[in-house]
Short mmCIF file of C-alpha atoms in Angstrom, two decimals:
data_model
loop_
_atom_site.label_atom_id
_atom_site.label_comp_id
_atom_site.label_asym_id
_atom_site.label_seq_id
_atom_site.Cartn_x
_atom_site.Cartn_y
_atom_site.Cartn_z
CA MET A 1 72.86 154.95 89.16
CA HIS A 2 76.06 156.77 89.67
CA GLN A 3 77.51 153.78 91.61
CA ILE A 4 76.82 151.47 88.93
CA GLN A 5 78.73 153.64 86.50
CA THR A 6 81.58 153.81 88.58
CA TRP A 7 81.80 149.91 88.83
CA THR A 8 81.41 149.74 85.08
CA GLN A 9 84.47 152.17 84.48
CA LEU A 10 86.41 150.11 87.03
CA GLY A 11 85.78 146.87 85.20
CA SER A 12 86.51 148.38 81.81
CA PHE A 13 89.82 149.75 83.31
CA MET A 14 90.84 146.32 84.73
CA ALA A 15 90.02 144.66 81.46
CA SER A 16 92.17 147.13 79.68
CA ALA A 17 95.07 146.69 82.08
CA MET A 18 94.95 142.89 81.81
CA PHE A 19 94.86 143.08 77.90
CA ILE A 20 97.77 145.41 77.88
CA TYR A 21 99.70 143.29 80.33
CA ALA A 22 99.04 140.18 78.28
CA MET A 23 100.18 141.85 75.14
CA PHE A 24 103.45 143.27 76.99
CA MET A 25 104.25 139.67 77.90
CA ARG A 26 103.65 138.28 74.49
CA LEU A 27 105.32 140.95 72.47
CA PHE A 28 108.45 142.06 74.70
CA PRO A 29 111.40 139.63 75.14
CA PRO A 30 112.20 138.54 78.42
CA PRO A 31 115.53 140.68 78.65
CA LEU A 32 113.53 143.74 77.77
CA GLN A 33 110.76 142.83 80.20
CA ALA A 34 113.45 142.44 83.07
CA ARG A 35 114.82 145.93 82.28
CA LEU A 36 111.46 147.45 82.33
CA ARG A 37 110.68 145.95 85.74
CA ARG A 38 114.09 147.20 87.10
CA TYR A 39 113.05 150.66 86.05
CA THR A 40 109.74 150.13 87.56
CA ASN A 41 110.92 149.12 90.91
CA LYS A 42 113.14 152.01 90.96
CA PHE A 43 110.28 154.37 90.38
CA THR A 44 108.16 152.65 92.83
CA ALA A 45 110.93 152.78 95.54
CA LEU A 46 110.63 156.56 95.37
CA VAL A 47 106.96 156.63 96.23
CA TYR A 48 106.50 153.56 98.36
CA PRO A 49 107.91 154.02 101.87
CA TYR A 50 108.15 150.32 102.79
CA ILE A 51 111.03 147.74 102.64
CA ARG A 52 110.41 144.05 102.19
CA ILE A 53 112.71 141.05 103.23
CA THR A 54 112.06 137.71 102.10
CA PHE A 55 113.13 134.54 103.94
CA HIS A 56 113.17 131.31 101.66
CA GLU A 57 112.69 127.95 102.99
CA PHE A 58 115.71 126.56 101.13
CA THR A 59 119.15 128.28 100.19
CA GLY A 60 121.89 127.07 97.79
CA GLU A 61 119.71 125.90 94.90
CA ARG A 62 117.59 123.92 97.42
CA LEU A 63 120.53 122.04 98.88
CA MET A 64 119.82 123.05 102.53
CA LYS A 65 116.96 124.15 104.56
CA SER A 66 117.51 127.96 105.88
CA GLU A 67 117.92 128.08 109.43
CA ALA A 68 116.58 131.58 109.28
CA TYR A 69 113.22 130.33 107.77
CA THR A 70 113.02 127.66 110.50
CA ALA A 71 113.52 130.06 113.11
CA ILE A 72 110.87 132.56 111.84
CA GLN A 73 108.39 129.60 111.38
CA THR A 74 109.02 128.69 115.18
CA TYR A 75 108.71 132.22 116.41
CA LEU A 76 105.63 132.91 114.62
CA SER A 77 103.93 129.68 115.52
CA GLU A 78 103.99 131.27 119.02
CA HIS A 79 102.69 134.86 118.16
CA SER A 80 100.51 134.32 115.29
CA SER A 81 97.79 132.22 117.16
CA GLN A 82 95.99 135.36 118.71
CA ARG A 83 96.27 137.36 115.59
CA ALA A 84 96.18 135.24 112.41
CA THR A 85 92.50 134.34 110.98
CA ARG A 86 93.84 131.16 108.96
CA LEU A 87 96.07 128.71 111.04
CA LYS A 88 97.74 125.10 110.63
CA ALA A 89 97.74 122.96 113.69
CA GLU A 90 100.16 120.41 114.65
CA VAL A 91 100.05 118.09 117.61
CA VAL A 92 103.11 117.50 119.80
CA LYS A 93 103.74 115.15 122.43
CA VAL A 94 105.97 116.84 125.08
CA LYS A 95 106.13 115.91 128.70
CA ASP A 96 104.66 118.51 131.18
CA THR A 97 102.94 120.64 128.41
CA HIS A 98 99.45 122.02 128.85
CA THR A 99 99.18 122.95 125.06
CA PRO A 100 99.34 119.79 122.77
CA LEU A 101 98.54 121.60 119.88
CA ILE A 102 101.13 123.96 118.20
CA LEU A 103 99.46 126.67 115.70
CA SER A 104 100.99 128.51 112.93
CA MET A 105 100.14 130.62 110.11
CA ASP A 106 98.62 129.01 107.02
CA ASP A 107 99.83 129.78 103.39
CA ASN A 108 99.05 133.30 102.12
CA GLU A 109 98.34 134.56 105.57
CA GLU A 110 99.30 137.73 107.09
CA ILE A 111 99.74 139.29 110.74
CA ILE A 112 100.82 142.54 112.16
CA GLN A 113 103.42 142.77 114.92
CA GLU A 114 104.73 145.62 117.04
CA PHE A 115 108.35 145.99 118.30
CA GLN A 116 109.20 148.90 120.49
CA GLY A 117 106.22 150.85 118.97
CA VAL A 118 107.11 150.00 115.47
CA LYS A 119 104.72 148.11 113.37
CA VAL A 120 105.91 145.15 111.13
CA TRP A 121 104.06 142.97 108.78
CA TRP A 122 104.61 139.24 108.56
CA GLY A 123 103.40 136.97 105.66
CA SER A 124 103.63 133.45 104.72
CA TYR A 125 103.43 132.50 101.20
CA LYS A 126 104.32 129.78 98.77
CA SER A 127 105.00 129.74 94.89
CA THR A 128 104.63 126.75 92.46
CA PRO A 129 106.65 126.59 89.14
CA LYS A 130 104.48 126.40 86.08
CA THR A 131 104.15 122.98 84.64
CA ASN A 132 102.15 121.52 81.73
CA THR A 133 100.85 118.60 83.90
CA PHE A 134 97.97 118.77 86.36
CA SER A 135 97.88 116.84 89.70
CA TRP A 136 95.40 117.07 92.74
CA TYR A 137 98.50 116.47 94.98
CA PRO A 138 100.81 119.19 96.22
CA SER A 139 104.07 119.76 94.12
CA SER A 140 107.25 118.79 95.49
CA ASP A 141 108.75 121.87 93.88
CA GLU A 142 106.63 124.20 96.02
CA ARG A 143 108.74 126.94 97.49
CA ARG A 144 107.79 128.78 100.48
CA TYR A 145 108.75 131.84 102.15
CA TYR A 146 108.25 134.45 104.70
CA LYS A 147 108.07 138.32 103.82
CA LEU A 148 108.64 140.87 106.38
CA THR A 149 107.55 144.55 105.57
CA PHE A 150 108.43 147.54 107.56
CA HIS A 151 108.79 151.45 106.89
CA LYS A 152 112.17 152.29 105.69
CA ARG A 153 112.76 154.95 108.37
CA TYR A 154 113.07 151.96 110.82
CA ARG A 155 115.72 150.01 108.74
CA ALA A 156 118.38 150.08 111.51
CA LEU A 157 115.99 148.98 114.40
CA ILE A 158 114.55 146.07 112.39
CA THR A 159 117.75 144.74 110.93
CA GLU A 160 119.95 145.08 113.99
CA SER A 161 117.52 144.48 116.92
CA TYR A 162 114.34 143.07 115.65
CA LEU A 163 115.57 140.06 113.65
CA LYS A 164 118.08 139.17 116.40
CA HIS A 165 115.14 139.41 118.95
CA VAL A 166 113.32 136.95 116.63
CA MET A 167 116.21 134.59 116.39
CA GLU A 168 116.88 134.48 120.05
CA GLU A 169 113.21 133.89 121.05
CA ALA A 170 112.93 131.23 118.48
CA LYS A 171 115.49 129.26 120.15
CA VAL A 172 113.78 129.53 123.76
CA ILE A 173 110.46 128.46 122.03
CA GLU A 174 111.94 125.46 120.21
CA MET A 175 113.44 124.17 123.59
CA LYS A 176 110.08 124.44 125.23
CA ASN A 177 108.19 122.65 122.44
CA ARG A 178 111.24 120.19 121.70
CA GLN A 179 109.89 116.87 120.58
CA LEU A 180 112.20 114.20 119.10
CA LYS A 181 111.60 112.96 115.61
CA LEU A 182 112.05 109.87 113.67
CA TYR A 183 113.01 110.75 109.99
CA THR A 184 112.76 108.58 107.06
CA ASN A 185 113.84 109.21 103.44
CA SER A 186 112.48 109.02 100.00
CA ARG A 187 114.88 109.61 97.21
CA THR A 188 116.14 113.17 98.18
CA LYS A 189 113.59 114.22 101.02
CA TRP A 190 113.13 113.64 104.58
CA SER A 191 109.60 112.90 106.32
CA HIS A 192 109.29 112.53 109.92
CA VAL A 193 106.95 111.35 112.79
CA ALA A 194 107.10 111.69 116.36
CA PHE A 195 109.84 109.57 118.08
CA GLU A 196 108.16 107.73 120.75
CA HIS A 197 110.46 104.75 121.64
CA PRO A 198 110.54 104.32 125.41
CA ALA A 199 113.94 102.94 125.73
CA THR A 200 116.60 104.59 127.83
CA PHE A 201 119.95 103.57 129.34
CA GLU A 202 118.41 102.74 132.59
CA THR A 203 115.95 100.02 131.04
CA LEU A 204 118.88 98.92 128.56
CA ALA A 205 119.76 95.28 129.25
CA MET A 206 123.64 95.43 129.25
CA LYS A 207 126.67 94.87 131.47
CA PRO A 208 126.69 97.96 133.78
CA LYS A 209 130.47 98.55 133.11
CA LYS A 210 130.00 98.47 129.25
CA LYS A 211 126.86 100.74 129.60
CA GLN A 212 128.73 103.29 131.76
CA ASP A 213 131.68 103.44 128.93
CA ILE A 214 129.15 104.09 126.25
CA ILE A 215 127.49 106.87 128.40
CA ASN A 216 130.89 108.49 129.20
CA ASP A 217 131.81 108.39 125.38
CA LEU A 218 128.66 110.18 124.55
CA MET A 219 128.91 112.82 127.18
CA ARG A 220 132.67 113.59 125.97
CA PHE A 221 131.26 113.87 122.47
CA LYS A 222 128.48 116.13 123.37
CA SER A 223 130.72 118.67 125.33
CA GLY A 224 133.67 118.33 122.78
CA LYS A 225 133.05 121.07 120.24
CA GLY A 226 135.96 122.99 121.13
CA TYR A 227 138.33 119.96 121.36
CA TYR A 228 137.28 118.90 117.86
CA ALA A 229 137.81 122.13 116.50
CA LYS A 230 141.36 122.01 118.25
CA VAL A 231 142.37 118.83 116.67
CA GLY A 232 140.95 119.79 113.24
CA LYS A 233 138.15 117.00 113.04
CA ALA A 234 134.53 117.30 112.08
CA TRP A 235 132.22 117.30 115.12
CA LYS A 236 130.89 113.71 114.32
CA ARG A 237 131.23 110.31 115.79
CA GLY A 238 130.76 107.09 114.46
CA TYR A 239 129.29 103.69 116.13
CA LEU A 240 129.21 100.30 114.74
CA LEU A 241 126.72 98.04 116.68
CA TYR A 242 127.12 94.35 115.63
CA GLY A 243 125.80 91.07 116.97
CA PRO A 244 123.16 88.53 116.50
CA PRO A 245 119.57 89.45 115.76
CA GLY A 246 117.65 90.09 119.09
CA THR A 247 120.59 91.36 121.07
CA GLY A 248 119.22 95.04 121.36
CA LYS A 249 120.98 97.16 118.40
CA SER A 250 117.89 99.00 117.71
CA THR A 251 117.00 99.59 121.37
CA MET A 252 120.54 101.09 121.99
CA ILE A 253 119.95 103.54 119.26
CA ALA A 254 116.65 104.62 120.95
CA ALA A 255 118.44 104.77 124.42
CA MET A 256 121.32 106.97 122.80
CA ALA A 257 118.64 109.40 121.14
CA HIS A 258 116.90 109.96 124.42
CA PHE A 259 120.04 110.31 126.39
CA MET A 260 121.41 112.85 124.04
CA ASN A 261 118.21 114.44 123.26
CA TYR A 262 118.78 114.07 119.36
CA ASP A 263 116.64 113.31 116.33
CA VAL A 264 117.03 110.10 114.45
CA TYR A 265 117.42 109.76 110.72
CA ASP A 266 116.85 106.29 109.55
CA LEU A 267 118.50 106.27 106.16
CA GLU A 268 117.37 103.67 103.86
CA LEU A 269 120.10 103.23 101.09
CA THR A 270 117.76 101.40 98.61
CA ALA A 271 115.58 104.45 98.33
CA VAL A 272 118.54 106.52 97.15
CA LYS A 273 119.00 106.91 93.46
CA ASP A 274 122.71 107.61 93.36
CA ASN A 275 125.61 109.39 95.31
CA SER A 276 124.55 112.81 94.68
CA ASP A 277 121.22 112.25 96.16
CA LEU A 278 122.93 110.69 99.20
CA ARG A 279 124.74 113.84 99.78
CA LYS A 280 121.67 115.92 99.34
CA LEU A 281 120.01 113.95 102.07
CA LEU A 282 122.96 114.25 104.39
CA ILE A 283 122.98 118.27 103.96
CA ASN A 284 119.31 118.23 105.01
CA THR A 285 120.06 116.54 108.32
CA SER A 286 119.99 118.81 111.18
CA SER A 287 122.75 119.14 113.78
CA LYS A 288 121.97 117.26 117.17
CA SER A 289 120.97 114.19 115.31
CA ILE A 290 121.82 110.35 114.79
CA ILE A 291 122.00 109.22 111.38
CA VAL A 292 121.35 105.33 111.37
CA ILE A 293 121.85 102.63 108.65
CA GLU A 294 120.50 99.37 109.94
CA ASP A 295 121.60 96.10 108.62
CA ILE A 296 124.21 97.60 106.32
CA ASP A 297 125.36 94.42 105.01
CA CYS A 298 122.00 93.71 103.58
CA SER A 299 121.11 97.43 102.50
CA LEU A 300 123.26 97.35 99.19
CA ASP A 301 126.06 95.57 97.32
CA LEU A 302 128.68 98.17 98.39
CA THR A 303 131.64 96.38 96.96
CA GLY A 304 131.29 98.31 93.61
CA GLN A 305 131.43 95.18 91.86
CA ARG A 306 127.95 94.38 90.54
CA LYS A 307 128.45 91.12 89.11
CA LYS A 308 126.67 90.18 85.98
CA LYS A 309 126.06 86.40 85.54
CA LYS A 310 125.91 85.12 81.92
CA GLU A 311 125.08 81.91 80.39
CA LYS A 312 127.56 80.10 77.90
CA VAL A 313 126.09 78.16 75.04
CA GLU A 314 128.45 76.62 72.47
CA GLY A 315 131.35 78.85 73.59
CA LYS A 316 129.33 82.03 73.12
CA GLU A 317 127.87 84.15 76.04
CA ILE A 318 124.10 84.92 75.88
CA LYS A 319 121.85 86.45 78.45
CA SER A 320 118.81 84.93 79.51
CA SER A 321 115.60 86.89 79.62
CA SER A 322 115.44 86.68 83.42
CA LYS A 323 118.93 88.32 83.41
CA ARG A 324 117.79 91.07 81.30
CA GLY A 325 114.98 91.70 83.62
CA ASP A 326 117.45 91.85 86.64
CA GLU A 327 119.57 94.50 84.53
CA GLU A 328 116.58 96.70 84.05
CA ASP A 329 116.06 96.56 87.71
CA ASP A 330 119.58 97.57 88.29
CA ASP A 331 119.07 100.45 86.11
CA VAL A 332 116.10 101.86 87.98
CA GLY A 333 117.49 100.62 91.27
CA SER A 334 119.94 102.38 93.64
CA LYS A 335 123.49 103.11 92.31
CA VAL A 336 125.05 104.22 95.51
CA THR A 337 128.67 103.12 95.68
CA LEU A 338 131.03 102.20 98.51
CA SER A 339 133.08 105.29 97.64
CA GLY A 340 129.93 107.58 97.77
CA LEU A 341 128.99 106.19 101.12
CA LEU A 342 132.49 106.48 102.67
CA ASN A 343 132.76 110.18 101.33
CA VAL A 344 129.33 110.71 103.30
CA VAL A 345 130.53 109.19 106.29
CA ASP A 346 134.19 110.62 106.53
CA GLY A 347 134.93 112.83 103.39
CA ILE A 348 134.64 116.39 102.57
CA TRP A 349 130.92 116.37 102.72
CA SER A 350 130.66 114.81 106.28
CA ALA A 351 131.93 118.21 107.74
CA CYS A 352 128.53 119.81 106.53
CA GLY A 353 126.97 120.91 109.96
CA GLY A 354 127.98 119.51 113.04
CA GLU A 355 127.29 117.46 116.30
CA ARG A 356 126.00 114.50 114.39
CA ILE A 357 126.49 110.82 115.28
CA MET A 358 126.56 108.18 112.65
CA VAL A 359 125.45 104.62 113.63
CA PHE A 360 125.84 101.26 111.50
CA THR A 361 124.20 98.08 112.66
CA THR A 362 124.92 94.71 111.35
CA ASN A 363 124.43 91.00 112.17
CA PHE A 364 127.54 90.09 110.18
CA VAL A 365 130.42 92.36 110.85
CA GLU A 366 132.78 89.95 108.80
CA LYS A 367 130.83 90.77 105.72
CA LEU A 368 131.54 94.50 105.62
CA ASP A 369 134.30 96.03 103.78
CA PRO A 370 137.15 96.91 106.28
CA ALA A 371 137.33 100.38 104.76
CA LEU A 372 133.80 101.20 105.91
CA ILE A 373 134.26 100.18 109.50
CA ARG A 374 137.91 101.24 110.23
CA ARG A 375 138.75 103.50 113.18
CA GLY A 376 138.00 107.09 112.33
CA ARG A 377 134.92 106.29 110.31
CA MET A 378 133.48 103.92 112.82
CA ASP A 379 135.08 105.27 116.06
CA LYS A 380 133.48 102.88 118.56
CA HIS A 381 132.77 99.15 117.85
CA ILE A 382 130.10 98.06 120.27
CA GLU A 383 129.38 94.07 120.28
CA LEU A 384 126.01 93.13 121.44
CA THR A 385 125.99 89.66 122.17
CA TYR A 386 123.92 86.88 123.88
CA CYS A 387 122.33 87.26 127.38
CA CYS A 388 124.70 86.97 130.42
CA TYR A 389 123.72 86.83 134.04
CA GLU A 390 124.29 90.79 134.39
CA THR A 391 121.95 91.32 131.48
CA PHE A 392 119.32 88.96 132.95
CA LYS A 393 119.44 90.86 136.29
CA VAL A 394 118.50 94.07 134.43
CA LEU A 395 115.58 92.44 132.61
CA ALA A 396 114.33 90.75 135.80
CA LYS A 397 114.33 94.20 137.47
CA ASN A 398 112.42 95.71 134.27
CA TYR A 399 109.94 93.03 133.65
CA LEU A 400 109.32 91.74 137.23
CA ASP A 401 110.51 94.33 139.33
CA ILE A 402 112.81 91.95 141.50
CA GLU A 403 116.50 92.10 142.38
CA SER A 404 117.13 88.55 143.73
CA HIS A 405 115.47 85.36 143.88
CA HIS A 406 116.48 81.64 144.99
CA LEU A 407 116.01 80.58 141.22
CA PHE A 408 118.72 83.29 140.17
CA SER A 409 121.38 80.77 140.77
CA THR A 410 120.06 78.18 138.38
CA ILE A 411 119.49 80.67 135.76
CA GLU A 412 122.90 81.95 136.13
CA LYS A 413 124.47 78.38 135.52
CA LEU A 414 121.86 77.64 132.59
CA LEU A 415 123.23 81.01 131.00
CA GLU A 416 126.58 80.04 130.96
CA GLU A 417 125.91 76.76 129.37
CA THR A 418 123.62 78.15 126.64
CA LYS A 419 123.18 80.92 124.09
CA MET A 420 119.99 82.99 124.37
CA THR A 421 119.45 86.44 123.19
CA PRO A 422 118.12 89.24 125.46
CA ALA A 423 115.05 89.44 123.30
CA ASP A 424 114.09 85.76 123.99
CA VAL A 425 114.85 86.04 127.59
CA ALA A 426 112.69 89.24 127.83
CA GLU A 427 109.81 87.27 126.25
CA ASN A 428 110.03 84.24 128.74
CA LEU A 429 110.21 86.81 131.70
CA MET A 430 107.12 88.78 130.45
CA PRO A 431 103.85 87.71 132.56
CA LYS A 432 101.24 86.27 130.42
CA SER A 433 98.40 87.27 132.56
CA HIS A 434 97.67 89.84 135.30
CA ASP A 435 97.70 87.15 138.14
CA GLU A 436 100.77 85.30 136.94
CA GLU A 437 103.49 84.84 139.59
CA VAL A 438 106.99 86.08 139.61
CA GLU A 439 108.16 82.41 140.13
CA SER A 440 106.10 81.16 137.28
CA CYS A 441 107.84 83.39 134.84
CA LEU A 442 111.20 82.40 136.15
CA HIS A 443 110.37 78.72 135.88
CA SER A 444 109.16 79.42 132.34
CA LEU A 445 112.77 81.11 131.38
CA ILE A 446 114.42 78.06 133.12
CA GLU A 447 112.31 75.75 130.89
CA ALA A 448 113.37 77.64 127.79
CA LEU A 449 116.84 77.66 128.74
CA GLU A 450 117.00 73.83 129.33
CA MET A 451 115.12 73.35 125.95
CA SER A 452 117.63 75.48 124.16
CA LYS A 453 120.54 73.60 125.82
CA GLU A 454 119.07 70.24 124.59
CA ASP A 455 118.65 71.69 121.06
CA ALA A 456 122.37 72.73 120.96
CA GLN A 457 123.43 69.32 122.30
CA LYS A 458 121.24 67.59 119.62
CA LYS A 459 122.88 69.83 116.77
CA LYS A 460 126.26 69.05 118.23
CA GLU A 461 125.71 65.25 118.20
CA GLU A 462 124.12 65.27 114.74
CA LYS A 463 127.39 67.28 113.54
CA GLN A 464 129.57 64.73 115.01
CA ARG A 465 127.36 61.98 113.45
CA LYS A 466 127.72 63.65 109.96
CA GLU A 467 131.39 63.99 110.50
CA SER A 468 131.67 60.18 111.47
CA ASN A 469 129.87 59.26 108.31
CA THR A 470 132.21 61.27 106.27
CA VAL A 471 135.30 59.65 107.75
CA GLU A 472 133.68 56.01 107.12
CA SER A 473 132.96 57.09 103.56
CA CYS A 474 136.58 58.28 103.11
CA LEU A 475 137.90 54.94 104.47
CA HIS A 476 135.54 52.96 102.26
CA SER A 477 136.81 54.83 99.30
CA LEU A 478 140.52 54.35 100.58
CA ILE A 479 139.88 50.55 100.99
CA GLN A 480 138.66 50.24 97.38
CA GLY A 481 141.42 52.39 95.95
CA GLN A 482 144.41 51.05 97.73
CA GLY A 483 143.27 47.47 98.59
CA MET A 484 143.49 47.58 102.43
CA SER A 485 142.04 44.98 104.52
CA LYS A 486 139.15 45.58 106.92
CA GLU A 487 141.41 45.20 109.90
CA ASP A 488 143.66 47.94 108.52
CA ALA A 489 140.82 50.23 107.88
CA GLN A 490 139.25 49.62 111.18
CA LYS A 491 142.54 50.58 112.84
CA LYS A 492 142.74 53.69 110.69
CA LYS A 493 139.20 54.65 111.73
CA GLU A 494 139.99 54.19 115.60
CA GLU A 495 143.07 56.39 115.20
CA THR A 496 141.04 59.04 113.40
CA GLN A 497 138.42 59.00 116.00
CA ARG A 498 140.83 59.11 119.02
CA LYS A 499 142.76 62.13 117.30
CA GLU A 500 139.26 63.96 117.06
CA SER A 501 138.49 63.01 120.64
CA ASN A 502 141.82 64.44 121.81
CA VAL A 503 141.09 67.81 119.75
CA GLN A 504 137.66 68.10 121.29
CA GLY A 505 138.87 67.33 124.72
CA SER A 506 141.54 70.15 124.65
CA GLU A 507 138.79 72.89 123.44
CA PRO A 508 137.32 73.65 126.88
CA SER A 509 140.63 74.25 128.43
CA GLU A 510 141.60 76.54 125.36
CA LYS A 511 138.56 78.47 125.79
CA LEU A 512 139.15 78.83 129.61
CA GLY A 513 142.55 80.10 128.95
CA GLU A 514 141.28 82.64 126.32
CA GLY A 515 138.60 83.87 129.07
CA MET A 516 141.40 84.19 131.73
CA GLU A 517 143.63 86.17 129.40
CA GLU A 518 140.73 88.60 128.62
CA ASN A 519 140.31 89.17 132.38
CA GLY A 520 143.90 89.97 132.79
CA VAL A 521 144.91 86.61 134.39
CA ILE A 522 147.58 84.38 132.56
CA ASN A 523 148.66 81.01 133.93
#
């Protein structure tokens, strides 16, 4: 009976306290509430012997993710699995690991740790701003944070030694559980998946000399922190990869990521609303990363001149209904400008963070604005072109595990006479069944090369036929306009064809001369 009365009194007290708090929040203005809280906190500090330190996920008005928060998250993922009662699990795919699952504290969970005999309390929390809307999905404005609590007599030990210990151990744990990530962007945020592309420089089909030159350049960049600081440049480097489709631009990026052990950020410009959001995305990229904009010539109209076509009727300009629809699309679409992108690549904002590589890819380098790809922004221009014999030998080693064959000489000759991308060569080399022989795959490639050569010859003949028809049409018009005889017109035609034949006959020698000049041999 006495216990029931106690619970009744406690319930009555709680109800009264909640009523008083509600009246306080309703009747007292916010400035007065803040002042009363300050005095309350001062009074509580006199009798409450514990200190609390909060580590928020984002700093600087949510512009940048806190390195301290990330380090604590990594540290607690290693030390909370044996103590916490509610955990979050994440699968990692790291070579030579016996623990594919990484466990970390769930939201609103607490654990107790000891450091040099001193107890500390870690808590993982989140707060959600109040809104008038309801949704089943998590809010994008959720703010997560960790809270560290300890006795005030150990302030010096915790702030000077323990937190330093946490940061150092977090680096060791991160290296042990290191997994490359592939990021993609929404308007202002990144999300990621595991980066599992298998390409490396060992399997990359490219001339060995050119490949080694790229590797040396990457190694110089990775070890060049002091040099970049000395010359006063941001620690970043730009690469422009250009060439026809299927020549290995994306494969090159994957090989660079594995060689450098860098994460990859695939930046989709069409998903970014404006230049401000583009800067936010850049700030939230980590160091040791490759930021990629693929097919930049197709991503956006970066000339800054968005042309508005208009129809003119009776001397007055009117806009069609379809054009109005296009303008509405422009209003809700991306408004990233060329100047905004240049500022990200090479302006003041590009210096936020360090050890970053920026990669642009394009199929048509001539379409890009010269300001975008000048030296200093895109420091190294790498042309990835059609398959040559050296590239073929790398592919033959990868796909067929052979380094020589009596058919190689035939393939070498055909590769000199026709254009085929490494992707097409690889497809023909790949065995179509488990029992397909090496020679069968090589014959398949030879047939494809011969067919490509024939197609190219047919296109060339068709082009010449069209040009000949054009000449005849012009001569016919000339006869009618000037009253020339058929004999004179025929002579004119033969003279024109003879000139074209002389021009075509000189082209191979010119190309040969150009090739010799490139190799340092001048006749």
